[in-house]
C-alpha atoms as a printed R data frame, in Angstrom:
    type eleno elety resid chain resno       x      y      z
1   ATOM     1    CA   MET     A     1   8.435 60.069 22.016
2   ATOM     2    CA   ILE     A     2  11.267 59.509 19.584
3   ATOM     3    CA   ARG     A     3  11.625 58.294 16.019
4   ATOM     4    CA   GLU     A     4  10.846 54.589 15.603
5   ATOM     5    CA   ARG     A     5  11.980 51.909 13.200
6   ATOM     6    CA   LYS     A     6  10.068 48.983 11.750
7   ATOM     7    CA   SER     A     7  11.237 45.822 10.051
8   ATOM     8    CA   GLU     A     8  10.530 45.730  6.325
9   ATOM     9    CA   ASN     A     9   9.532 42.075  6.613
10  ATOM    10    CA   VAL     A    10   5.759 41.979  6.926
11  ATOM    11    CA   PRO     A    11   4.633 39.303  9.433
12  ATOM    12    CA   SER     A    12   3.004 36.471  7.537
13  ATOM    13    CA   SER     A    13  -0.226 36.469  9.544
14  ATOM    14    CA   LEU     A    14  -1.059 39.894  8.104
15  ATOM    15    CA   LEU     A    15  -0.916 38.383  4.627
16  ATOM    16    CA   THR     A    16  -2.601 35.044  5.287
17  ATOM    17    CA   THR     A    17  -5.259 35.744  7.922
18  ATOM    18    CA   SER     A    18  -7.764 38.448  8.798
19  ATOM    19    CA   GLN     A    19  -5.961 39.169 12.080
20  ATOM    20    CA   TYR     A    20  -3.847 42.200 12.885
21  ATOM    21    CA   ASP     A    21  -2.665 40.931 16.279
22  ATOM    22    CA   GLY     A    22  -1.034 37.607 15.456
23  ATOM    23    CA   GLU     A    23   1.814 36.330 17.596
24  ATOM    24    CA   ASP     A    24   4.302 37.038 14.807
25  ATOM    25    CA   VAL     A    25   3.113 40.665 14.669
26  ATOM    26    CA   LYS     A    26   3.573 41.081 18.415
27  ATOM    27    CA   ALA     A    27   6.988 39.418 18.366
28  ATOM    28    CA   GLN     A    28   8.270 41.614 15.525
29  ATOM    29    CA   LEU     A    29   6.958 44.810 17.106
30  ATOM    30    CA   LEU     A    30   8.511 43.906 20.459
31  ATOM    31    CA   GLU     A    31  11.852 43.478 18.696
32  ATOM    32    CA   ASP     A    32  11.504 46.625 16.579
33  ATOM    33    CA   GLN     A    33  10.476 48.799 19.521
34  ATOM    34    CA   HIS     A    34  12.945 47.290 22.001
35  ATOM    35    CA   GLU     A    35   9.997 46.082 24.078
36  ATOM    36    CA   LYS     A    36   8.791 49.609 24.815
37  ATOM    37    CA   CYS     A    37   5.598 51.540 24.202
38  ATOM    38    CA   TYR     A    38   6.190 53.751 21.184
39  ATOM    39    CA   ILE     A    39   4.431 56.694 22.846
40  ATOM    40    CA   CYS     A    40   5.631 56.817 26.455
41  ATOM    41    CA   LYS     A    41   8.768 54.663 25.927
42  ATOM    42    CA   ARG     A    42   8.109 52.611 29.067
43  ATOM    43    CA   LYS     A    43   9.040 48.928 29.139
44  ATOM    44    CA   LEU     A    44   5.999 46.880 28.254
45  ATOM    45    CA   GLY     A    45   6.370 43.605 30.157
46  ATOM    46    CA   THR     A    46   3.036 41.863 29.623
47  ATOM    47    CA   ASP     A    47   1.095 45.134 29.375
48  ATOM    48    CA   PHE     A    48   1.049 45.688 25.628
49  ATOM    49    CA   GLU     A    49  -1.580 46.078 22.939
50  ATOM    50    CA   ILE     A    50  -1.506 46.515 19.184
51  ATOM    51    CA   GLU     A    51  -2.016 50.212 18.514
52  ATOM    52    CA   HIS     A    52  -3.269 51.484 15.178
53  ATOM    53    CA   PHE     A    53  -1.555 54.766 14.359
54  ATOM    54    CA   LYS     A    54  -4.569 55.601 12.203
55  ATOM    55    CA   SER     A    55  -7.410 54.190 14.283
56  ATOM    56    CA   LYS     A    56  -9.569 51.263 13.222
57  ATOM    57    CA   ASN     A    57 -12.668 53.392 13.759
58  ATOM    58    CA   ASN     A    58 -11.671 56.077 11.285
59  ATOM    59    CA   TYR     A    59  -9.455 54.066  8.921
60  ATOM    60    CA   PRO     A    60 -10.805 50.485  8.778
61  ATOM    61    CA   GLU     A    61  -8.925 49.891  5.518
62  ATOM    62    CA   LEU     A    62  -5.628 50.199  7.463
63  ATOM    63    CA   ARG     A    63  -6.595 47.593 10.060
64  ATOM    64    CA   GLN     A    64  -3.965 45.115  8.819
65  ATOM    65    CA   GLU     A    65  -1.501 47.560  7.298
66  ATOM    66    CA   TRP     A    66   1.927 46.733  8.735
67  ATOM    67    CA   THR     A    67   3.150 50.324  8.624
68  ATOM    68    CA   ASN     A    68   0.092 51.374 10.678
69  ATOM    69    CA   LEU     A    69   0.719 48.943 13.552
70  ATOM    70    CA   PHE     A    70   2.705 49.699 16.700
71  ATOM    71    CA   LEU     A    71   2.857 48.412 20.245
72  ATOM    72    CA   ALA     A    72   1.595 50.601 23.053
73  ATOM    73    CA   CYS     A    73   1.021 50.099 26.738
74  ATOM    74    CA   GLY     A    74  -2.601 49.758 27.822
75  ATOM    75    CA   TYR     A    75  -2.635 53.271 29.253
76  ATOM    76    CA   CYS     A    76  -1.447 54.988 26.065
77  ATOM    77    CA   ASN     A    77  -3.544 52.829 23.752
78  ATOM    78    CA   LYS     A    78  -6.760 53.610 25.634
79  ATOM    79    CA   LYS     A    79  -5.917 57.295 25.904
80  ATOM    80    CA   LYS     A    80  -5.142 57.622 22.208
81  ATOM    81    CA   PHE     A    81  -8.027 55.504 20.874
82  ATOM    82    CA   SER     A    82  -9.340 57.381 17.797
83  ATOM    83    CA   SER     A    83  -8.776 60.915 19.081
84  ATOM    84    CA   PHE     A    84  -5.305 61.583 17.678
85  ATOM    85    CA   ASP     A    85  -5.218 60.144 14.158
86  ATOM    86    CA   ASP     A    86  -3.669 63.198 12.513
87  ATOM    87    CA   ASN     A    87  -0.412 62.956 14.401
88  ATOM    88    CA   LEU     A    88   3.345 62.844 13.793
89  ATOM    89    CA   TYR     A    89   4.190 59.593 12.060
90  ATOM    90    CA   PRO     A    90   7.016 58.059 14.109
91  ATOM    91    CA   LEU     A    91   8.710 56.192 11.258
92  ATOM    92    CA   ASP     A    92   9.660 59.281  9.263
93  ATOM    93    CA   THR     A    93   9.876 62.059 11.868
94  ATOM    94    CA   ASN     A    94  12.700 62.833 14.286
95  ATOM    95    CA   ILE     A    95  10.146 63.530 16.996
96  ATOM    96    CA   GLU     A    96  12.763 64.102 19.687
97  ATOM    97    CA   ASP     A    97  14.169 67.010 17.642
98  ATOM    98    CA   GLU     A    98  10.850 68.558 16.704
99  ATOM    99    CA   ILE     A    99   8.983 68.334 20.023
100 ATOM   100    CA   GLU     A   100  10.625 69.581 23.203
101 ATOM   101    CA   GLN     A   101   9.813 67.176 26.032
102 ATOM   102    CA   ARG     A   102  10.509 68.125 29.633
103 ATOM   103    CA   ILE     A   103   9.377 67.458 33.174
104 ATOM   104    CA   ASP     A   104   8.686 70.779 34.877
105 ATOM   105    CA   PHE     A   105   9.312 69.811 38.491
106 ATOM   106    CA   SER     A   106   8.451 73.270 39.841
107 ATOM   107    CA   ARG     A   107   4.956 73.157 38.319
108 ATOM   108    CA   ASN     A   108   4.535 69.371 38.646
109 ATOM   109    CA   LYS     A   109   3.733 69.072 34.954
110 ATOM   110    CA   ALA     A   110   5.144 67.604 31.790
111 ATOM   111    CA   SER     A   111   5.887 70.246 29.165
112 ATOM   112    CA   PHE     A   112   5.672 69.698 25.405
113 ATOM   113    CA   THR     A   113   6.341 72.455 22.894
114 ATOM   114    CA   THR     A   114   7.198 72.813 19.225
115 ATOM   115    CA   VAL     A   115   7.998 75.710 16.931
116 ATOM   116    CA   ILE     A   116   6.397 73.903 13.982
117 ATOM   117    CA   ASP     A   117   2.861 75.155 13.529
118 ATOM   118    CA   ASP     A   118   1.092 72.445 11.585
119 ATOM   119    CA   VAL     A   119  -1.681 70.035 12.533
120 ATOM   120    CA   PRO     A   120   0.425 66.870 13.128
121 ATOM   121    CA   HIS     A   121   2.918 68.647 15.390
122 ATOM   122    CA   GLN     A   122   0.213 70.473 17.338
123 ATOM   123    CA   ASN     A   123  -1.803 67.271 17.728
124 ATOM   124    CA   ALA     A   124   1.259 65.398 19.009
125 ATOM   125    CA   VAL     A   125   1.861 68.122 21.591
126 ATOM   126    CA   ARG     A   126  -1.786 68.050 22.628
127 ATOM   127    CA   MET     A   127  -1.811 64.259 22.871
128 ATOM   128    CA   LEU     A   128   1.290 64.109 25.058
129 ATOM   129    CA   HIS     A   129  -0.067 66.871 27.278
130 ATOM   130    CA   VAL     A   130  -3.309 64.930 27.825
131 ATOM   131    CA   PHE     A   131  -1.462 61.689 28.568
132 ATOM   132    CA   TYR     A   132   0.849 63.211 31.169
133 ATOM   133    CA   ASN     A   133  -1.210 66.073 32.602
134 ATOM   134    CA   GLY     A   134  -4.803 65.029 31.995
135 ATOM   135    CA   LYS     A   135  -7.704 66.939 30.467
136 ATOM   136    CA   GLN     A   136  -8.916 68.451 33.711
137 ATOM   137    CA   LYS     A   137  -7.273 70.747 36.254
138 ATOM   138    CA   MET     A   138  -6.597 67.743 38.486
139 ATOM   139    CA   ARG     A   139  -5.259 64.460 37.149
140 ATOM   140    CA   VAL     A   140  -7.317 61.347 37.699
141 ATOM   141    CA   ILE     A   141  -5.590 58.545 39.605
142 ATOM   142    CA   LYS     A   142  -4.165 56.726 36.563
143 ATOM   143    CA   GLU     A   143  -2.874 59.980 35.098
144 ATOM   144    CA   GLU     A   144  -1.279 60.919 38.409
145 ATOM   145    CA   ARG     A   145   0.452 57.559 38.729
146 ATOM   146    CA   PHE     A   146   1.598 57.729 35.110
147 ATOM   147    CA   PHE     A   147   3.113 61.182 35.639
148 ATOM   148    CA   ASP     A   148   4.674 60.254 38.997
149 ATOM   149    CA   GLU     A   149   6.417 57.270 37.402
150 ATOM   150    CA   ALA     A   150   7.871 59.509 34.685
151 ATOM   151    CA   LYS     A   151   8.945 62.091 37.245
152 ATOM   152    CA   GLN     A   152  10.719 59.507 39.413
153 ATOM   153    CA   LYS     A   153  12.604 58.037 36.456
154 ATOM   154    CA   MET     A   154  13.692 61.451 35.266
155 ATOM   155    CA   ASN     A   155  14.796 62.414 38.757
156 ATOM   156    CA   ARG     A   156  17.157 59.441 38.778
157 ATOM   157    CA   PHE     A   157  18.498 60.381 35.352
158 ATOM   158    CA   LEU     A   158  19.032 63.997 36.382
159 ATOM   159    CA   GLU     A   159  21.049 62.857 39.397
160 ATOM   160    CA   LYS     A   160  23.443 61.040 37.063
161 ATOM   161    CA   VAL     A   161  23.665 63.972 34.660
162 ATOM   162    CA   ASN     A   162  24.361 66.388 37.505
163 ATOM   163    CA   ALA     A   163  27.028 64.087 38.898
164 ATOM   164    CA   PHE     A   164  28.719 64.086 35.490
165 ATOM   165    CA   LEU     A   165  28.477 67.873 35.207
166 ATOM   166    CA   MET     A   166  30.075 68.290 38.629
167 ATOM   167    CA   GLU     A   167  32.682 65.604 38.081
168 ATOM   168    CA   PRO     A   168  33.051 64.583 34.400
169 ATOM   169    CA   THR     A   169  34.901 61.363 35.045
170 ATOM   170    CA   PRO     A   170  34.772 58.336 32.711
171 ATOM   171    CA   ALA     A   171  32.803 56.475 35.369
172 ATOM   172    CA   ASN     A   172  30.149 59.188 35.614
173 ATOM   173    CA   ARG     A   173  29.992 59.459 31.840
174 ATOM   174    CA   THR     A   174  29.386 55.722 31.587
175 ATOM   175    CA   LEU     A   175  26.429 56.008 33.957
176 ATOM   176    CA   VAL     A   176  24.796 58.681 31.809
177 ATOM   177    CA   ALA     A   177  25.566 56.870 28.552
178 ATOM   178    CA   ALA     A   178  23.970 53.681 29.848
179 ATOM   179    CA   GLU     A   179  20.733 55.609 30.485
180 ATOM   180    CA   LEU     A   180  20.748 56.747 26.845
181 ATOM   181    CA   SER     A   181  20.846 53.251 25.376
182 ATOM   182    CA   ILE     A   182  18.061 52.527 22.870
183 ATOM   183    CA   GLU     A   183  16.789 49.858 25.280
184 ATOM   184    CA   GLN     A   184  16.215 52.409 28.042
185 ATOM   185    CA   GLU     A   185  13.017 54.282 28.914
186 ATOM   186    CA   MET     A   186  12.001 57.959 28.723
187 ATOM   187    CA   LEU     A   187  14.377 58.761 25.860
188 ATOM   188    CA   GLY     A   188  12.434 61.769 24.578
189 ATOM   189    CA   PHE     A   189  12.677 63.465 27.959
190 ATOM   190    CA   LYS     A   190  16.306 62.405 28.397
191 ATOM   191    CA   TYR     A   191  17.182 63.876 25.000
192 ATOM   192    CA   TRP     A   192  16.087 67.307 26.140
193 ATOM   193    CA   VAL     A   193  17.975 67.043 29.421
194 ATOM   194    CA   ILE     A   194  21.105 66.429 27.342
195 ATOM   195    CA   ARG     A   195  20.326 69.398 25.089
196 ATOM   196    CA   ASP     A   196  19.405 71.727 27.941
197 ATOM   197    CA   ASN     A   197  22.756 70.982 29.589
198 ATOM   198    CA   HIS     A   198  24.683 71.479 26.315
199 ATOM   199    CA   LEU     A   199  25.913 67.903 26.312
200 ATOM   200    CA   GLU     A   200  24.964 67.019 22.716
201 ATOM   201    CA   ALA     A   201  28.584 66.889 21.571
202 ATOM   202    CA   GLU     A   202  29.592 64.748 24.536
203 ATOM   203    CA   PHE     A   203  26.836 62.190 23.936
204 ATOM   204    CA   LYS     A   204  26.352 62.577 20.173
205 ATOM   205    CA   ASP     A   205  26.922 58.860 19.572
206 ATOM   206    CA   GLU     A   206  24.307 57.884 22.144
207 ATOM   207    CA   ILE     A   207  21.407 60.102 21.005
208 ATOM   208    CA   VAL     A   208  21.042 59.044 17.388
209 ATOM   209    CA   TRP     A   209  18.269 56.514 18.002
210 ATOM   210    CA   ASN     A   210  16.704 55.199 14.779
211 ATOM   211    CA   LYS     A   211  17.840 58.181 12.732
212 ATOM   212    CA   HIS     A   212  19.176 57.626  9.233
């Protein structure tokens, strides 16, 4: 997860109808989120749903609130449901700075940690852990496929980072920089690969997604 941005122009269907999932809402969210799920940062394609940051079950009064609406993939939306309402709000939090996000290849797990000990940060860590590692000792099939996809994408990114570290040529730098574009996937994990390899100064212009 990383910080998100949202257009200040409220889609008209939220003001003139009782719907929260009008076509104009979907179109604006796709543009704002660069066609990615705001939680896992995967490209959405046709697999997207309107996700209420504060769930409809617990906060029905926010059902049509523009600042409460995001796009999520079907997997993340169903996993989140109404279980993680008290969470880090992605429009005003630099989530990539405050939650460390890594793939632990040796343990075959995703790792999420934070030094900030409050409810929203701890809930965000718990949510991400459940999404990537499951609630049980063994992942169910969807959880396993979800994690394997993340692992494969990060493996490819690490290959490019390692190539740059071994041979810091302009061509190798370009390959890494392209993977850090706001349109790309897995940016929260990629951010911590850059930090762990002390490359923040080298790629400082690429890792400022949505920050003010």
